[in-house]
XYZ file of C-alpha atoms in Angstrom:
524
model
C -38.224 -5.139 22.735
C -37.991 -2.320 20.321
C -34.904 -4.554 18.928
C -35.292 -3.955 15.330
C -36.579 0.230 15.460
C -33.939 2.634 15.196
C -34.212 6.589 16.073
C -32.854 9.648 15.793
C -30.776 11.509 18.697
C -27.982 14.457 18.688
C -24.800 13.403 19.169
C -22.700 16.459 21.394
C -19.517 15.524 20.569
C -20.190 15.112 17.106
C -22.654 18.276 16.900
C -24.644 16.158 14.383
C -27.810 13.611 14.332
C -26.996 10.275 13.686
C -28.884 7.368 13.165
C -28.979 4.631 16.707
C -30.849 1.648 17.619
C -33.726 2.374 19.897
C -32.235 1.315 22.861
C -29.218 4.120 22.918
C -29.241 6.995 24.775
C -28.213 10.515 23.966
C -25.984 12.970 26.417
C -25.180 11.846 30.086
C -27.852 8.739 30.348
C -30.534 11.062 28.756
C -33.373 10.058 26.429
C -31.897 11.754 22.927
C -34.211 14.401 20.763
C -36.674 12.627 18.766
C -38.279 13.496 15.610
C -41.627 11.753 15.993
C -44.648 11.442 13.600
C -48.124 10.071 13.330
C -48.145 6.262 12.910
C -49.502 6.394 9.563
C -47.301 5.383 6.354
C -48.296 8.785 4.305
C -47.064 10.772 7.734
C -44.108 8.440 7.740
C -42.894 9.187 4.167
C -44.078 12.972 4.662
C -41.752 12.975 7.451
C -38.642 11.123 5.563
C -38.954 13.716 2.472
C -39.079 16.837 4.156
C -37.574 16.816 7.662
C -35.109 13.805 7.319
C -34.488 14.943 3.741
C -34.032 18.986 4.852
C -31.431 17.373 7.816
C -29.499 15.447 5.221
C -28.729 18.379 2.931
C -27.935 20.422 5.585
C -25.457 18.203 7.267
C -27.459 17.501 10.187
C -27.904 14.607 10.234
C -25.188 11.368 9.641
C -27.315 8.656 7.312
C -24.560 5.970 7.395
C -24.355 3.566 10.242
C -20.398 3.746 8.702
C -19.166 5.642 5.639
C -16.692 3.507 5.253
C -18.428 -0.202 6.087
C -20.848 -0.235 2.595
C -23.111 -3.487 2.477
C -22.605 -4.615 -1.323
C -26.085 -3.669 -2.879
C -25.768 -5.773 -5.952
C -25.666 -8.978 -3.588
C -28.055 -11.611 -2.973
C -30.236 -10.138 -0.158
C -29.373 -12.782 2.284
C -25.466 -11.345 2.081
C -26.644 -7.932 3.042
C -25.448 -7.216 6.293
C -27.570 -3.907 8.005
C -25.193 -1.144 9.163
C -26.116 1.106 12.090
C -24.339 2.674 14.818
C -24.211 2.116 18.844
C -25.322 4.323 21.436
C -21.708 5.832 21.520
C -21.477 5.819 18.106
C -19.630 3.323 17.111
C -20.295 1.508 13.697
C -22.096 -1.732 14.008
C -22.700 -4.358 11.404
C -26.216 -6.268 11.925
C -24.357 -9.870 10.110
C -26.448 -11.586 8.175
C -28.600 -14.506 8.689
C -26.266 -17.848 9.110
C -26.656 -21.019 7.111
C -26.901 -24.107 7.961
C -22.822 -24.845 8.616
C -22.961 -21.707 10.834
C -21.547 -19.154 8.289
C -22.644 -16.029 8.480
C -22.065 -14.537 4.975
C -21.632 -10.801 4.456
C -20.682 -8.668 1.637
C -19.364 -5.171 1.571
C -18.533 -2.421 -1.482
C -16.384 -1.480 0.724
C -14.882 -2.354 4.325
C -12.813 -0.217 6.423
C -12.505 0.215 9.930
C -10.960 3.881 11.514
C -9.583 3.848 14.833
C -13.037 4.087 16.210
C -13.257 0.400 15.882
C -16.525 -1.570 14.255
C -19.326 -4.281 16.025
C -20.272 -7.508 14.121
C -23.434 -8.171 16.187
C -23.733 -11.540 16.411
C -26.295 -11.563 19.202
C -30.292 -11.475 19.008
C -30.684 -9.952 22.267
C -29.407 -6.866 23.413
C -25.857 -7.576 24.861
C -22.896 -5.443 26.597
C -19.558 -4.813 23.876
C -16.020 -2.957 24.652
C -16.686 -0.422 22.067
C -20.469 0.621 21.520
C -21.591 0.016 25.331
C -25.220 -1.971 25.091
C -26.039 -2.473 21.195
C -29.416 -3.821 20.553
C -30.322 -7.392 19.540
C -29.675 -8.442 15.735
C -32.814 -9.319 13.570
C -30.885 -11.179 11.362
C -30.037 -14.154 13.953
C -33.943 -14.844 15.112
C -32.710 -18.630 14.440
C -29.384 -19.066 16.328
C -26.212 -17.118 16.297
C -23.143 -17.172 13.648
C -19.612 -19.273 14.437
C -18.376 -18.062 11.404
C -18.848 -14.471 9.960
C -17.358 -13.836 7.133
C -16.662 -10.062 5.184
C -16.132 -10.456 2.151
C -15.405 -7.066 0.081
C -16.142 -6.531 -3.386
C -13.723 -3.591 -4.135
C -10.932 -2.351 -6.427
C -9.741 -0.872 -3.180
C -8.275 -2.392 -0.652
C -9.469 -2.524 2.920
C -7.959 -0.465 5.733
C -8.477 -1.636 9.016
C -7.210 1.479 11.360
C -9.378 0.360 14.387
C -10.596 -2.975 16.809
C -13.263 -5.342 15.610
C -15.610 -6.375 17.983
C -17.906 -9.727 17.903
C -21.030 -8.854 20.171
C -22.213 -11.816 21.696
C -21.341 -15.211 20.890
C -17.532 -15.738 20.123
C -17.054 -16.242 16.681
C -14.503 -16.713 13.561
C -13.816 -13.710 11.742
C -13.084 -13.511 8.181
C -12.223 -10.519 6.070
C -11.508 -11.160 2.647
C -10.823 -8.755 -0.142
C -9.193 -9.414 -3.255
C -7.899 -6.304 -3.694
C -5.430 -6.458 -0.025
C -6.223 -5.656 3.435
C -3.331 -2.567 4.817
C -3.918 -3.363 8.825
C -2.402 -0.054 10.849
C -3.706 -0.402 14.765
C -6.391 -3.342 13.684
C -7.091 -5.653 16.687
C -10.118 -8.054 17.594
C -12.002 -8.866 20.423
C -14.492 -12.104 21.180
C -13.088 -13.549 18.151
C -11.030 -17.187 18.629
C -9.924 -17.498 15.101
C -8.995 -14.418 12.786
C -8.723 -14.770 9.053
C -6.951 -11.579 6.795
C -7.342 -13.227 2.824
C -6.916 -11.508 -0.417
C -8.147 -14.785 -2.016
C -12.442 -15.124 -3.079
C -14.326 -17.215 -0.346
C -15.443 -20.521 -2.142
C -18.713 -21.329 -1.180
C -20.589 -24.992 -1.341
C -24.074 -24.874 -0.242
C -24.079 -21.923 2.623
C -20.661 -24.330 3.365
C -17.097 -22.121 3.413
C -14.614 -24.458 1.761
C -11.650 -22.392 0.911
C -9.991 -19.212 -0.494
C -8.819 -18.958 -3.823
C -5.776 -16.610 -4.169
C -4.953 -14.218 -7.659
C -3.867 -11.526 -6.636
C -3.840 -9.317 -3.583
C -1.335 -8.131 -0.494
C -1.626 -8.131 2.909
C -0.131 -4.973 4.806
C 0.643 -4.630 8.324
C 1.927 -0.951 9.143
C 2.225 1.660 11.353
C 0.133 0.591 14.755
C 0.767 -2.905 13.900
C -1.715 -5.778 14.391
C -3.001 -7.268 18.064
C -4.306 -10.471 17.672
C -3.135 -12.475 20.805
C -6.574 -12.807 22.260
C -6.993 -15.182 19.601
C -5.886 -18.710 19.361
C -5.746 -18.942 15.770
C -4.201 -16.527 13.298
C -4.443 -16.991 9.370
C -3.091 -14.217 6.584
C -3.482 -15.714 2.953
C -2.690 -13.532 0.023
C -0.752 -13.205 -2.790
C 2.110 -11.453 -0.803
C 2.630 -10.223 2.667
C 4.276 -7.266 3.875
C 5.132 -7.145 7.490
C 6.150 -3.305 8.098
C 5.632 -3.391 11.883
C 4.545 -5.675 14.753
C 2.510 -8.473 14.254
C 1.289 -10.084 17.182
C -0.818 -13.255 17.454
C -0.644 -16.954 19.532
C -0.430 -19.272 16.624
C 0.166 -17.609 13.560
C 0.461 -19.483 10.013
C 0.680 -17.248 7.030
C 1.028 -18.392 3.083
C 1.571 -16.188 0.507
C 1.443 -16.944 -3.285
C -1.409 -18.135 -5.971
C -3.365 -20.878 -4.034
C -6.330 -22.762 -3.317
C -6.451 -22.896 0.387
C -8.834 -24.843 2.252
C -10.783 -23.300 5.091
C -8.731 -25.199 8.058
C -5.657 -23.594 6.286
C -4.132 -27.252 6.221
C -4.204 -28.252 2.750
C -2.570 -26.102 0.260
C -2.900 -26.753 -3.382
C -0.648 -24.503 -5.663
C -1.581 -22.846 -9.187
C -0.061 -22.936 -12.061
C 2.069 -20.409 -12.970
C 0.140 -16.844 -14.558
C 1.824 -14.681 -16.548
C 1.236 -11.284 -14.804
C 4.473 -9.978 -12.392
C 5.164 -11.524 -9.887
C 5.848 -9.780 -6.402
C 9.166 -9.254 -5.163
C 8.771 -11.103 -2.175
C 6.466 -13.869 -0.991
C 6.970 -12.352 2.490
C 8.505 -9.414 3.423
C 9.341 -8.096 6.761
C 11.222 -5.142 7.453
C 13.840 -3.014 9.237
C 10.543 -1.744 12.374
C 8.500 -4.745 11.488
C 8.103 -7.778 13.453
C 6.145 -11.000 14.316
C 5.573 -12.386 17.797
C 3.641 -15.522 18.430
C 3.794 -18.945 20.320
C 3.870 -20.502 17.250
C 4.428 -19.560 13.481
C 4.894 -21.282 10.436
C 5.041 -18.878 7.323
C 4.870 -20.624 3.883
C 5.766 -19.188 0.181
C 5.098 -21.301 -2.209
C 5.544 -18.993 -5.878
C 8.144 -20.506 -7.695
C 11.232 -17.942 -7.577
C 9.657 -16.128 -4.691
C 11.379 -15.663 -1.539
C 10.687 -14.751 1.703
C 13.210 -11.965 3.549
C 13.241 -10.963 7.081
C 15.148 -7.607 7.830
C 13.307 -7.066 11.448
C 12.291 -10.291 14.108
C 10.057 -12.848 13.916
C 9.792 -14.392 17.286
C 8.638 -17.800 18.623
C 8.158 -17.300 22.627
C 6.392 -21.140 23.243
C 6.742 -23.336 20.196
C 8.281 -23.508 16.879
C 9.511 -21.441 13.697
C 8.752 -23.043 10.548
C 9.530 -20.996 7.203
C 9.146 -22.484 3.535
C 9.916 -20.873 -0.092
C 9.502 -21.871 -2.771
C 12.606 -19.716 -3.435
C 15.310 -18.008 -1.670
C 15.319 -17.139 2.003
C 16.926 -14.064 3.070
C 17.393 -13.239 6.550
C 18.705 -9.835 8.288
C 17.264 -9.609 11.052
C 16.713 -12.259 13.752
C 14.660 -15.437 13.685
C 14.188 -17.136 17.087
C 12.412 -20.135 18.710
C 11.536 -21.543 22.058
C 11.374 -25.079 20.068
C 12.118 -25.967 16.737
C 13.646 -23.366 13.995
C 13.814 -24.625 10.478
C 13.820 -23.043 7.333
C 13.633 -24.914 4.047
C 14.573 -23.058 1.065
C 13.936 -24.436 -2.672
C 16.830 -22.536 -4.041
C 19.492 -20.859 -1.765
C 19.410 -19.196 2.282
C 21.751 -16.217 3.118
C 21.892 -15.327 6.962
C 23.469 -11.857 7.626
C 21.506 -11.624 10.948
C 20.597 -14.308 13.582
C 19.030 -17.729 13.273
C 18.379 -18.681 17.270
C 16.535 -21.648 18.925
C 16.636 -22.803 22.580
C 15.688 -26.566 20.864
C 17.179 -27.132 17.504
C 18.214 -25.418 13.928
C 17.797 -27.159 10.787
C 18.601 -25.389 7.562
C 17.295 -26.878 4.281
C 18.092 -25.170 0.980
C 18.656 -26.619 -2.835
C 21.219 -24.016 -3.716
C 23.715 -22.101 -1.815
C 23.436 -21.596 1.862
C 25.701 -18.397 2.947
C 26.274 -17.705 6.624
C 27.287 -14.494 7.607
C 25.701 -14.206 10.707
C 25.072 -16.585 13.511
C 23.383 -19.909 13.507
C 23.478 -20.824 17.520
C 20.843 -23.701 18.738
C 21.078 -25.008 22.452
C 20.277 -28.670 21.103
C 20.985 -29.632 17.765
C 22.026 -28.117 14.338
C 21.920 -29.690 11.222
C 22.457 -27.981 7.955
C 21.963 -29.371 4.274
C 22.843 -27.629 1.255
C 24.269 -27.581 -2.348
C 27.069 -25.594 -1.187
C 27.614 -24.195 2.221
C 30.109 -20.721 3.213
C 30.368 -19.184 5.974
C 32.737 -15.863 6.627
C 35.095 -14.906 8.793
C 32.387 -13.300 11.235
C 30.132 -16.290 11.344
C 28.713 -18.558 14.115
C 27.737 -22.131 13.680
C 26.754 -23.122 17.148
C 25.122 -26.108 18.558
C 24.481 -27.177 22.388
C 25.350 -23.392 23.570
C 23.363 -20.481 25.065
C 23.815 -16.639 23.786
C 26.661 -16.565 25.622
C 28.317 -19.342 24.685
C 28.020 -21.468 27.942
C 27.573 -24.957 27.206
C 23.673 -25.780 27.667
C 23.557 -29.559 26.894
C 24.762 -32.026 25.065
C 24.538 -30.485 20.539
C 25.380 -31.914 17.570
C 26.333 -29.558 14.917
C 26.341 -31.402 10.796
C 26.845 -29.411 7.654
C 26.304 -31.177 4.610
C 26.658 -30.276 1.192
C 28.854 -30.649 -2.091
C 31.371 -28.294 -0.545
C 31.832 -26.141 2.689
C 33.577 -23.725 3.511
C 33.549 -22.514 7.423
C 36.029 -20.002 7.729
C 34.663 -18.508 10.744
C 33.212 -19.869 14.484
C 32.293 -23.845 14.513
C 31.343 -25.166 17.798
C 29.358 -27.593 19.595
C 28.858 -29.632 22.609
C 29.026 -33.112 21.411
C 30.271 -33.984 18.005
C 30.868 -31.944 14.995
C 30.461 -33.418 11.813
C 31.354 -32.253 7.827
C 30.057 -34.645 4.950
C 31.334 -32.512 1.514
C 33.098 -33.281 -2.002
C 35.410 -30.846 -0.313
C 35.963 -29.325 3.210
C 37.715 -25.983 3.873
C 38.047 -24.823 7.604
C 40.789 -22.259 6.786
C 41.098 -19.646 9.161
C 38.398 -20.986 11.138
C 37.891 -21.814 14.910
C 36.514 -24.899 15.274
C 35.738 -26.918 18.715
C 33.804 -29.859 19.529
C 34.098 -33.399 22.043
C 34.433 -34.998 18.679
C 35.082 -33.773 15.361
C 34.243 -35.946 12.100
C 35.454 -34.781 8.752
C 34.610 -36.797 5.459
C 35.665 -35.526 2.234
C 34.773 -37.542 -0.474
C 36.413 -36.235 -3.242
C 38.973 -33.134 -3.180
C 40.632 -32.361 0.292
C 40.586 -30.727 3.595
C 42.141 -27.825 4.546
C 42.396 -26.507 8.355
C 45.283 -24.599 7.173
C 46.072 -21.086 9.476
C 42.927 -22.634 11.888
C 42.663 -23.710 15.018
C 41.017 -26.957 15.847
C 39.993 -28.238 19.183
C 38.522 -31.603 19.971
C 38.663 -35.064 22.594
C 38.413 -36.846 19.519
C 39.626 -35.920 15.927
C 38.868 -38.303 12.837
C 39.713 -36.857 9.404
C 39.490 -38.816 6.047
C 40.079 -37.549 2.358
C 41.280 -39.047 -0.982
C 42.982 -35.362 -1.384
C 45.542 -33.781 0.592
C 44.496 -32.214 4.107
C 46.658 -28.918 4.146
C 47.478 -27.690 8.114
C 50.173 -25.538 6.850
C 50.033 -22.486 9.899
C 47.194 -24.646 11.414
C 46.926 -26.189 15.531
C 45.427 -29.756 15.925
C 44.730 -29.996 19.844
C 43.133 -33.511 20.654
C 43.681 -36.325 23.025
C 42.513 -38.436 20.136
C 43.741 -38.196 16.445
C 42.724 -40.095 13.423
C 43.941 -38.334 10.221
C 43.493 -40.761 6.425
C 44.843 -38.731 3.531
C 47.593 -39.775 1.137
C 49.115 -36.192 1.242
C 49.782 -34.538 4.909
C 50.879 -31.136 4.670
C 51.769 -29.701 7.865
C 54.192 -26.483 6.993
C 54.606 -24.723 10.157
C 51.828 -26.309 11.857
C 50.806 -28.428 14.995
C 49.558 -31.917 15.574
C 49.206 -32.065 19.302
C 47.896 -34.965 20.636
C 47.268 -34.443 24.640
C 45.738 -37.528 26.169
C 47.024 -40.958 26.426
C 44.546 -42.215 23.171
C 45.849 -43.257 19.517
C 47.667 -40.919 17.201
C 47.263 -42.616 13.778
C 48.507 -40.458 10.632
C 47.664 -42.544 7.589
C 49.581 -40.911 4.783
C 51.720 -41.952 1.716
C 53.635 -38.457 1.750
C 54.211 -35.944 4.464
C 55.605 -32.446 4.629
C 56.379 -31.203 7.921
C 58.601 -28.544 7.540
C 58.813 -26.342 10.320
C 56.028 -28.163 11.726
């Protein structure tokens, strides 16, 4: 009853008259001042002119349900969602009428939400919200509720979402998509399973939504951060992503570059290339940013567009996947419960920490540079065009943050040449396939060790080398001048042994086969 009237009342804390459904109330549970009038239209208007219209210049009275929520008044009628307010005040969007595929489809001149928060009312009766107490019942859904309701925003501005965004009544997917970017700072939503953040143009079939397509457009997370872990699904498409504080979320997939992306955000189809700039990162997260989910997969796929990670980005229950299609730069710290892998077109550099309690596996077309720590309590498998690793580096496999053995892990770098010069453990067996193999100055321990060169040689000169079982074989020389072989077993094929001042210590009662045409063991 009196579900689609709306009336006047004072609002104390405002010291201003605002415009409420019926059903609110004004003060401490107190029926709010009324401006009534006869029931005839020529009283009606008289009373809109001169009273309404004396209030309004005066600043008595607010008009907008939301100043900054603007239905887009150049729309199709049926895309015009009604704007009001709750009986607290807080903004609340009528959504339009859905079609037939349950889409509710809204559009907006302009859509931001302060830290007052904003209803979608997607309930015909009068129901009980968070934020606005009781709202009343929305005209627009006289035949059945929305399970999509999508915002999209006509704007050269983007969208600020400074506030929580309620769905009143039935749960429903929420979609805000804006061409121009979406900056969230303390954004959040509530009764919402899925949550979409797009800078691409909703495409539309027949009241059916089939997909975003993506020009242009970035999506900011700042200050306050983003809350969306009462959701089970968590989509950002746009152009670029900036991640400059914490993102939080269950499953969270997020691609970034020009796209058509379907509205399951499974199938990805990329666009040619366009000749405007292109941004500087696919994805960028910084120093204070962060993102925190049971699952994420984060995809780039601009040609020449990378994806770098200076903060955390945090798998707590499932798996990390990253892909560029580009160079992936990493700072900060990537972790898993499950699965880690990143697979770059062109090169990775690690200055921070790559760490999984399943498995690493590192996929890049160009260099891979390790200056950080690569640690996996299963397996870790690396390939590359080139691999290096410093001094300082970890290549770890089969061990906790500690470095207590955890199970059984295989660690296997492969590339046309790698260099480990710093930590290379593992549980089970180690294994280099390169052109070339250089181990200088490196510690390196595993049950077995496997070293193929198939072209140039292997060096474990000045390193120390730890293993049950050793097997080594190179057309070049192997160079352990200053190096320590320790190994009950030891398997070494090279026509050219050079062992100046090293060891070859062979401590169990198993084979000690040298296979060489030449040797040079001086001082050794």
């Amino acid at each position: 009853m009196n579900k689609q009237l709306y009336r006047i009342i004072f609002n104390q804390a405002r010291q201003l008259w605002m415009v409420v459904a019926e059903i609110a109330r004004a003060g401490r549970g107190r029926t709010g001042h009324r401006y009534r009038c006869p029931s005839s239209p020529q009283h009606r208007c008289r009373l809109t002119a001169l009273r309404f219209g004396l209030l309004l210049v005066f600043g008595g009275v607010s008009l907008t349900a939301q100043a900054a929520i603007v239905a887009d008044g150049q729309a199709p009628g049926r895309q015009q969602p009604t704007l009001v307010r709750s009986a607290n005040g807080t903004p609340q969007v009528n959504i339009q009428t859905p079609g037939a595929d349950g889409v509710s489809h809204n559009t907006y001149r302009q859509f931001d939400v302060d830290k007052q928060g904003v209803i979608l009312n997607n309930s015909h009766q009068a129901t009980q919200t968070q934020l606005g107490g009781m709202v009343a019942g929305n005209p627009w859904l006289a035949k059945g509720d929305a399970s999509v309701i999508l915002n999209e925003v006509n704007s050269h501005d983007p969208s600020r979402l400074n506030g929580w965004i309620e769905v009143a009544g039935h749960k429903a997917e929420v979609i805000i998509a804006n061409p121009a970017g979406i900056t969230c700072n303390g954004c959040g939503f509530i009764n919402s399973h899925r949550t979409t953040l797009t800078t691409g143009q909703a495409l539309m079939e027949q009241g059916r939504l089939k997909g975003f397509d993506v020009n242009q457009g970035e999506v900011r997370i700042d200050g306050h951060g983003m809350d969306s872990t009462q959701q089970s699904y968590t989509d950002i498409i746009a152009r670029s992503v900036a991640i400059n504080a914490k993102l939080h979320a269950q499953d969270l997939k997020v691609t970034a570059g020009r796209n058509i992306v379907d509205a399951a955000h499974q199938q990805i189809k990329k666009k040619s290339v366009d000749d405007e700039k292109h941004p500087a990162f696919a994805l960028d997260v910084a120093a204070l940013g962060g993102m925190y989910a049971h699952k994420i997969r984060l995809i780039g796929t601009e040609a020449g567009v990378g994806v770098h990670n200076a903060g955390n980005i945090g798998a707590s229950a499932g798996e990390v996947h990253i892909t560029a299609d580009g160079r992936i730069e990493n700072r900060g710290t990537l972790s898993s419960r499950d699965a880690l892998q990143l697979t770059a077109s062109s090169g990775i550099s690690n200055t921070g920490k790559l760490l999984s309690q399943s498995a690493v596996n590192l996929q890049a077309g160009g260099a891979l540079d390790n200056q950080g720590r690569v640690e996996s309590r299963g397996d870790t498998t690396v390939n590359a065009g080139t691999i290096h690793s410093s001094h300082d580096s970890v290549w770890a496999a089969g061990l906790d943050d500690n470095g207590n053995t955890t199970r059984p892990g295989s660690l296997t770098l492969t590339a046309q040449h790698v260099q480990a010069k710093g930590k290379n453990l593992a549980t089970d067996t180690l294994a280099i396939h390169s052109q070339q193999i250089d181990l200088s100055d490196s510690q390196t321990a595993a049950s077995q060790i496997q070293l193929t060169a198939s072209q140039a040689g292997i060096s474990t000169a000045r390193a120390t080398v730890n293993a049950d079982r050793l097997t080594a074989k190179t057309p070049g020389q192997f160079n352990n001048d200053g190096g320590q072989l320790v190994a009950k077993e030891i398997h070494l094929t090279t026509p050219d042994l050079s062992n100046q001042q090293g060891k070859i210590n062979q401590t169990g009662t198993g084979e000690l086969a040298l296979h060489t045409r030449t040797l040079n063991n001086r001082e050794g």
